[in-house]
Coordinates of C-alpha atoms in Angstrom, one line a residue:
M1 CA 80.6 13.0 -43.9
T2 CA 77.8 10.0 -44.7
N3 CA 78.5 8.4 -41.2
E4 CA 78.1 11.3 -39.1
G5 CA 75.1 12.7 -40.9
T6 CA 73.5 9.2 -39.8
E7 CA 74.8 9.5 -35.8
Q8 CA 73.3 13.0 -35.9
T9 CA 69.9 11.9 -37.3
N10 CA 69.9 8.5 -34.9
G11 CA 71.0 11.0 -32.1
E12 CA 67.9 13.2 -33.0
E13 CA 65.7 10.6 -33.4
Q14 CA 66.3 9.4 -29.5
K15 CA 66.3 12.6 -28.3
D16 CA 62.7 13.1 -29.7
I17 CA 61.8 9.5 -28.7
W18 CA 62.4 11.0 -24.8
T19 CA 61.3 13.6 -25.5
T20 CA 57.5 12.3 -26.6
I21 CA 57.7 9.8 -23.8
R22 CA 58.9 12.5 -21.0
Q23 CA 55.5 14.6 -22.1
Q24 CA 53.5 11.8 -22.5
Y25 CA 54.2 10.8 -18.6
E26 CA 54.0 14.3 -18.2
Q27 CA 50.5 14.6 -19.6
L28 CA 49.6 11.1 -17.9
R29 CA 50.8 12.3 -14.2
N30 CA 48.4 15.8 -14.8
V31 CA 45.3 13.3 -15.6
E32 CA 45.4 11.6 -12.4
E33 CA 46.3 14.4 -10.3
Q34 CA 43.2 15.9 -11.9
Q35 CA 41.5 13.1 -11.4
Q36 CA 42.6 12.4 -7.4
Q37 CA 41.7 16.0 -6.7
K38 CA 37.9 15.6 -8.8
S39 CA 37.5 12.6 -6.2
E40 CA 38.7 14.4 -3.4
Q41 CA 36.4 17.8 -4.0
Q42 CA 33.5 14.6 -4.6
P43 CA 30.9 14.6 -1.7
P44 CA 31.7 11.4 0.4
A45 CA 29.1 8.4 0.5
E46 CA 29.4 9.3 3.9
C47 CA 29.5 12.1 6.6
S48 CA 28.7 12.7 10.0
L49 CA 27.6 16.4 11.8
I50 CA 27.6 17.0 15.4
F51 CA 25.9 19.6 16.9
C52 CA 26.9 20.3 20.4
G53 CA 27.0 23.2 23.1
S54 CA 24.9 26.0 24.9
S55 CA 21.3 24.8 25.5
N56 CA 18.0 26.4 23.4
S57 CA 20.3 27.6 21.0
G58 CA 19.0 26.1 17.7
K59 CA 20.2 23.2 17.4
S60 CA 17.6 21.1 17.1
S61 CA 16.0 23.8 14.5
L62 CA 19.3 23.8 12.2
S63 CA 19.8 20.0 12.1
S64 CA 16.3 19.3 11.6
L65 CA 16.4 22.3 8.5
F66 CA 19.6 20.8 6.9
L67 CA 17.6 17.4 7.1
S68 CA 15.0 18.6 5.8
S69 CA 16.6 18.1 1.5
F70 CA 17.6 14.2 2.8
S71 CA 15.4 11.1 2.9
S72 CA 15.5 11.8 7.0
R73 CA 15.3 9.1 10.1
H74 CA 15.4 10.1 13.2
F75 CA 16.3 8.1 16.7
S76 CA 16.4 9.7 19.9
S77 CA 17.7 8.1 23.4
S78 CA 14.1 9.2 24.6
S79 CA 12.7 6.6 22.4
S80 CA 12.0 3.4 22.2
A81 CA 12.1 3.4 17.7
V82 CA 13.2 4.7 14.8
S83 CA 10.8 7.4 13.3
S84 CA 10.1 9.5 10.1
L85 CA 11.3 12.9 11.1
S86 CA 8.4 15.3 10.8
S87 CA 8.0 18.8 11.7
S88 CA 7.1 18.3 15.3
S89 CA 10.5 17.1 16.3
T90 CA 12.0 20.5 16.3
D91 CA 9.7 21.1 19.3
Q92 CA 10.8 18.0 20.9
K93 CA 13.1 18.6 24.0
T94 CA 16.5 17.0 23.3
I95 CA 17.3 14.4 26.0
A96 CA 21.3 13.3 26.1
L97 CA 22.2 12.3 22.7
E98 CA 20.4 12.0 19.7
F99 CA 21.1 10.6 16.4
R100 CA 19.6 11.2 13.1
F101 CA 20.2 10.3 9.2
G102 CA 19.4 11.5 6.2
Q103 CA 20.1 9.8 2.2
R104 CA 20.1 11.6 -1.0
I105 CA 21.1 11.1 -4.5
I106 CA 24.4 13.3 -5.4
S107 CA 24.6 11.9 -8.9
E108 CA 23.5 11.0 -12.0
G109 CA 24.9 7.4 -11.5
N110 CA 22.5 7.1 -8.5
G111 CA 25.4 7.5 -6.1
K112 CA 24.1 8.3 -2.6
Q113 CA 25.3 10.3 0.3
L114 CA 24.7 9.2 3.9
A115 CA 24.6 12.0 6.8
N116 CA 24.6 11.2 10.0
V117 CA 23.4 14.3 12.5
W118 CA 24.3 13.8 16.1
E119 CA 22.6 16.7 19.1
L120 CA 24.2 16.5 22.4
A121 CA 22.0 17.9 24.9
G122 CA 22.8 19.7 28.4
G123 CA 25.6 22.1 27.5
G124 CA 29.0 21.1 29.1
T125 CA 27.1 19.0 31.7
M126 CA 27.0 15.7 29.4
A127 CA 30.6 16.8 27.6
P128 CA 31.6 13.0 28.0
L129 CA 29.0 11.7 25.4
V130 CA 30.4 13.9 22.8
Q131 CA 33.1 11.0 22.5
V132 CA 30.0 8.3 21.0
P133 CA 30.1 9.9 17.7
L134 CA 33.8 10.1 17.3
A135 CA 35.2 7.0 16.1
M136 CA 38.0 5.9 14.1
R137 CA 36.0 4.3 11.2
N138 CA 34.3 8.2 10.7
I139 CA 37.0 10.6 12.1
H140 CA 38.2 12.0 8.7
S141 CA 34.5 12.5 7.9
T142 CA 33.2 14.3 10.4
S143 CA 32.6 17.9 11.6
L144 CA 31.6 19.6 14.7
L145 CA 29.3 22.4 15.6
L146 CA 29.8 24.1 18.8
F147 CA 26.8 26.7 19.4
V148 CA 27.7 29.0 21.8
D149 CA 24.8 30.8 23.5
L150 CA 26.2 34.9 22.7
T151 CA 24.0 35.8 26.0
R152 CA 25.3 33.9 28.4
P153 CA 28.6 34.5 28.1
E154 CA 29.0 33.4 32.0
L155 CA 28.8 29.9 30.6
F156 CA 31.4 29.8 27.8
Q157 CA 34.1 28.2 29.8
S158 CA 31.7 25.5 31.0
V159 CA 30.3 24.9 27.9
A160 CA 32.6 25.4 25.3
D161 CA 35.9 24.8 26.8
S162 CA 34.6 21.7 28.3
L163 CA 33.7 19.8 25.0
L164 CA 36.4 21.0 23.1
T165 CA 38.5 19.8 25.8
V166 CA 37.4 16.0 25.5
C167 CA 36.7 16.2 21.8
R168 CA 40.0 16.9 21.5
K169 CA 41.3 14.4 24.1
R170 CA 39.5 11.9 22.4
I171 CA 40.7 13.2 18.9
E172 CA 44.5 12.7 19.4
R173 CA 43.8 9.1 20.9
L174 CA 42.2 7.9 17.7
K175 CA 44.3 10.0 15.0
S176 CA 48.4 9.3 15.0
G177 CA 51.0 12.1 15.8
D178 CA 52.3 12.6 12.4
E179 CA 48.2 13.2 11.2
M180 CA 48.0 16.3 13.8
A181 CA 52.1 16.9 13.0
K182 CA 50.8 17.3 9.1
L183 CA 47.4 19.4 10.5
I184 CA 49.5 21.8 12.5
G185 CA 52.5 22.0 9.6
Q186 CA 49.5 23.2 6.9
I187 CA 48.6 26.1 9.0
E188 CA 49.2 29.5 6.7
S189 CA 49.0 32.0 9.9
Q190 CA 51.7 34.3 11.6
D191 CA 50.3 33.0 14.5
K192 CA 50.7 29.1 14.2
K193 CA 52.5 28.4 16.9
A194 CA 49.7 29.4 19.7
I195 CA 47.4 27.4 17.6
R196 CA 46.3 23.8 17.7
P197 CA 43.7 22.2 15.1
L198 CA 41.1 20.3 16.7
G199 CA 41.7 17.1 14.1
I200 CA 38.4 17.6 12.4
Q201 CA 36.4 20.4 10.7
L202 CA 35.2 22.8 13.5
A203 CA 33.1 25.6 13.8
I204 CA 31.7 27.8 16.1
V205 CA 28.2 29.1 16.1
C206 CA 27.0 32.3 17.5
A207 CA 23.7 31.8 18.4
R208 CA 21.0 33.7 19.7
Y209 CA 22.0 36.6 17.7
D210 CA 18.5 37.8 17.5
E211 CA 18.5 39.0 21.4
F212 CA 22.6 39.7 21.4
Q213 CA 22.0 42.4 18.7
N214 CA 19.9 44.6 21.6
A215 CA 23.6 44.3 23.8
N216 CA 25.5 47.6 24.5
S217 CA 28.3 48.2 22.2
E218 CA 30.8 47.4 24.5
Q219 CA 29.9 44.1 25.5
K220 CA 29.2 43.2 22.3
R221 CA 32.9 44.3 21.7
Q222 CA 34.2 41.8 24.1
M223 CA 32.5 38.9 23.4
Y224 CA 33.3 39.4 20.0
G225 CA 36.8 39.6 20.7
L226 CA 37.1 36.3 23.0
I227 CA 35.0 34.3 20.7
R228 CA 37.3 35.5 17.8
Q229 CA 40.6 34.8 20.2
F230 CA 38.7 30.9 21.1
A231 CA 38.3 29.9 17.9
H232 CA 41.7 31.5 16.4
I233 CA 43.7 29.2 19.1
N234 CA 41.4 25.9 18.5
G235 CA 41.7 26.3 14.3
A236 CA 37.9 27.1 13.8
A237 CA 36.0 28.9 11.4
I238 CA 33.1 31.2 12.9
I239 CA 29.4 32.0 12.1
T240 CA 26.4 33.3 13.4
L241 CA 22.8 32.2 14.3
S242 CA 19.5 32.9 15.0
I243 CA 16.4 31.0 13.9
R244 CA 14.3 33.7 13.9
M245 CA 16.5 35.5 11.2
D246 CA 15.7 34.1 7.4
T247 CA 19.2 35.1 6.6
L248 CA 21.4 34.0 9.4
L249 CA 19.2 30.9 9.2
T250 CA 19.6 30.3 5.0
K251 CA 23.6 31.1 5.3
A252 CA 23.5 28.8 8.2
R253 CA 21.9 25.7 6.5
T254 CA 24.4 26.4 3.5
F255 CA 26.9 25.8 5.4
L256 CA 25.9 22.9 6.5
S257 CA 26.0 22.0 3.1
D258 CA 29.3 23.0 1.9
L259 CA 30.6 21.4 4.8
I260 CA 29.2 18.1 3.2
S261 CA 30.1 18.7 -0.3
G262 CA 34.0 17.4 0.1
V263 CA 36.0 20.8 -0.2
P264 CA 38.2 21.1 2.6
L265 CA 36.5 23.9 5.1
Q266 CA 39.9 25.6 4.7
Q267 CA 39.1 26.1 0.8
F268 CA 35.6 27.7 1.2
P269 CA 35.1 31.3 0.4
K270 CA 36.1 33.4 2.9
S271 CA 33.5 35.9 4.9
L272 CA 35.0 38.0 7.3
S273 CA 32.6 39.9 9.4
T274 CA 34.3 41.0 12.5
D275 CA 32.1 44.5 13.3
P276 CA 30.1 44.1 16.7
Q277 CA 26.8 46.0 14.9
H278 CA 27.1 42.9 12.7
P279 CA 26.5 38.9 12.5
L280 CA 30.3 37.4 13.2
F281 CA 31.5 35.3 10.3
V282 CA 35.3 33.9 10.2
V283 CA 35.4 31.9 7.5
P284 CA 37.5 29.8 6.5
H285 CA 39.9 29.7 10.0
G286 CA 43.0 31.5 9.2
I287 CA 41.5 34.4 7.8
D288 CA 41.8 36.0 11.1
S289 CA 44.7 37.0 13.3
F290 CA 45.8 38.1 16.9
E291 CA 47.2 41.4 15.2
D292 CA 43.5 42.4 13.8
I293 CA 41.9 40.5 17.7
N294 CA 44.1 42.3 20.0
P295 CA 48.0 42.9 19.3
S296 CA 49.2 41.8 22.6
L297 CA 48.0 38.4 21.8
R298 CA 51.6 38.2 19.3
S299 CA 53.5 37.4 21.7
L300 CA 51.7 34.5 23.1
G301 CA 54.1 31.3 22.1
S302 CA 52.7 28.1 22.2
F303 CA 48.8 26.7 22.7
S304 CA 48.9 26.3 26.4
E305 CA 49.6 30.0 27.2
A306 CA 47.1 30.9 24.3
M307 CA 44.3 29.4 25.9
L308 CA 45.4 29.9 29.6
N309 CA 45.6 33.8 28.2
F310 CA 42.1 33.3 26.9
L311 CA 40.8 31.8 29.9
Q312 CA 42.1 34.3 32.5
S313 CA 40.6 36.5 30.0
L314 CA 37.2 35.6 29.9
N315 CA 36.9 35.4 33.9
Q316 CA 38.0 38.9 34.0
T317 CA 35.5 40.2 31.3
F318 CA 32.9 37.8 32.2
A319 CA 32.6 36.0 35.8
Q320 CA 32.5 33.0 34.5
Q321 CA 29.6 30.3 36.6
Q322 CA 31.0 26.8 37.8
Q323 CA 29.4 23.8 37.0
K324 CA 28.8 22.3 40.1
A325 CA 25.5 23.3 41.9
P326 CA 26.0 24.3 45.6
D327 CA 24.8 21.5 48.3
D328 CA 21.2 22.9 48.0
E329 CA 21.1 23.5 44.9
A330 CA 22.4 20.2 44.2
E331 CA 19.7 18.5 46.4
N332 CA 17.2 20.5 44.2
E333 CA 18.2 19.2 41.3
A334 CA 18.2 15.5 42.6
E335 CA 14.4 15.9 43.6
E336 CA 14.0 17.4 40.2
G337 CA 15.9 14.9 38.7
E338 CA 14.0 11.7 40.1
E339 CA 10.6 13.5 39.4
M340 CA 12.1 13.7 35.8
K341 CA 13.0 9.9 35.9
Q342 CA 9.5 9.3 37.1
Q343 CA 7.5 11.0 34.0
L344 CA 10.2 9.5 31.6
A345 CA 10.0 5.9 33.0
E346 CA 9.2 3.5 29.9
P347 CA 8.4 0.0 31.9
T348 CA 8.9 -1.9 28.4
I349 CA 12.6 -0.2 27.6
D350 CA 13.5 -0.7 31.3
A351 CA 13.2 -4.4 31.2
L352 CA 14.7 -4.7 27.6
V353 CA 17.5 -2.4 28.9
E354 CA 17.9 -4.8 32.5
E355 CA 17.7 -8.2 30.0
R356 CA 20.3 -6.8 28.0
M357 CA 22.4 -5.6 31.0
K358 CA 21.9 -9.2 32.4
Q359 CA 23.3 -10.9 29.1
L360 CA 25.9 -8.5 29.0
E361 CA 27.0 -9.7 32.1
L362 CA 26.5 -13.1 31.3
F363 CA 28.5 -12.9 28.0
A364 CA 31.2 -11.3 30.0
R365 CA 31.3 -13.6 32.7
E366 CA 31.2 -16.9 30.1
K367 CA 34.2 -15.3 28.5
R368 CA 36.1 -14.8 31.5
D369 CA 35.6 -18.2 32.5
R370 CA 36.7 -19.4 29.1
K371 CA 40.0 -17.2 29.5
E372 CA 40.7 -18.8 32.1
A373 CA 40.3 -22.4 31.2
E374 CA 42.9 -21.7 28.7
K375 CA 45.1 -20.3 30.5
R376 CA 44.8 -23.7 32.8
A377 CA 44.8 -25.3 29.9
A378 CA 48.3 -23.8 28.7
D379 CA 49.6 -24.3 32.0
R380 CA 48.8 -27.6 32.4
R381 CA 50.5 -28.3 28.9
N382 CA 54.1 -26.4 29.8

């Protein structure tokens, strides 16, 4: 009996030891998971926001307002130096691609965050330039704000679709197939077969609402339906902006602050407002559906089919303007472009650019000659 009692006691002690080890392991794993979640939701040390889309839609005003909480600097494609951001910068017309950045303290330990803000002018005419800010080193901390002028529905395809197509091709080259497949797998929507995320956080900004609100009810209903369809297919959230309406401007600024906070867009507080008599908000993506937008869209079984359906509906509802101008208009634009070129001429910068181009050509030629010499030497050795 004594031996049996001893064996039973030893067994219980071993069981207690393994139970304790398992409990300690679970506690350690929970702590590690909590620390990981905390670090993931901390503001990244560096982030990028890309403002692109319709001209005169409030991109400069919103980006300036956003950067007002940062110690910021401004670099323009039409400027020869980096200068402090001033209030007058919001009145200057953006030319080509402009870059601004701001830095702020985000923690008691003097942790800092750098916000890079890129603004692309020209609507869809300069779409290829939107690739410049999209680089491997920052692709995971970049968000795209696509501005759509609610008062110019006839330009939607030439602006929004053109820009998003260029962005998508660039991002798909930077991200692996596994990453993109994972993003698609994370979609929580009954329409997931027809949805293809862009690969970075994307929001459509419905601009110039102060003017659009005076449109007739049918036009507003049609425009909202098309924007919701386009956003749903491309994995985008939707917000509305007017630089003349403080409430919408404040909401947009808060949205931008949340974008760089480290919290994924999919975890943002839900905001759904689709009544044509009110500003359009769909945050985050996924709380809208084809069922609510238009039940006939439920049969769409792929992204390509969904986009084709959208473009057909868009052109049937609002005849789209082509980007390519007629010959006579093209000639006028060429003349105006030459005049603008003369007005914006900066001899010092032009001379510097010419010098740099010569240096680049010389470097390329030397590199090519060196490779040819190395190849000849290798051939002689063989």
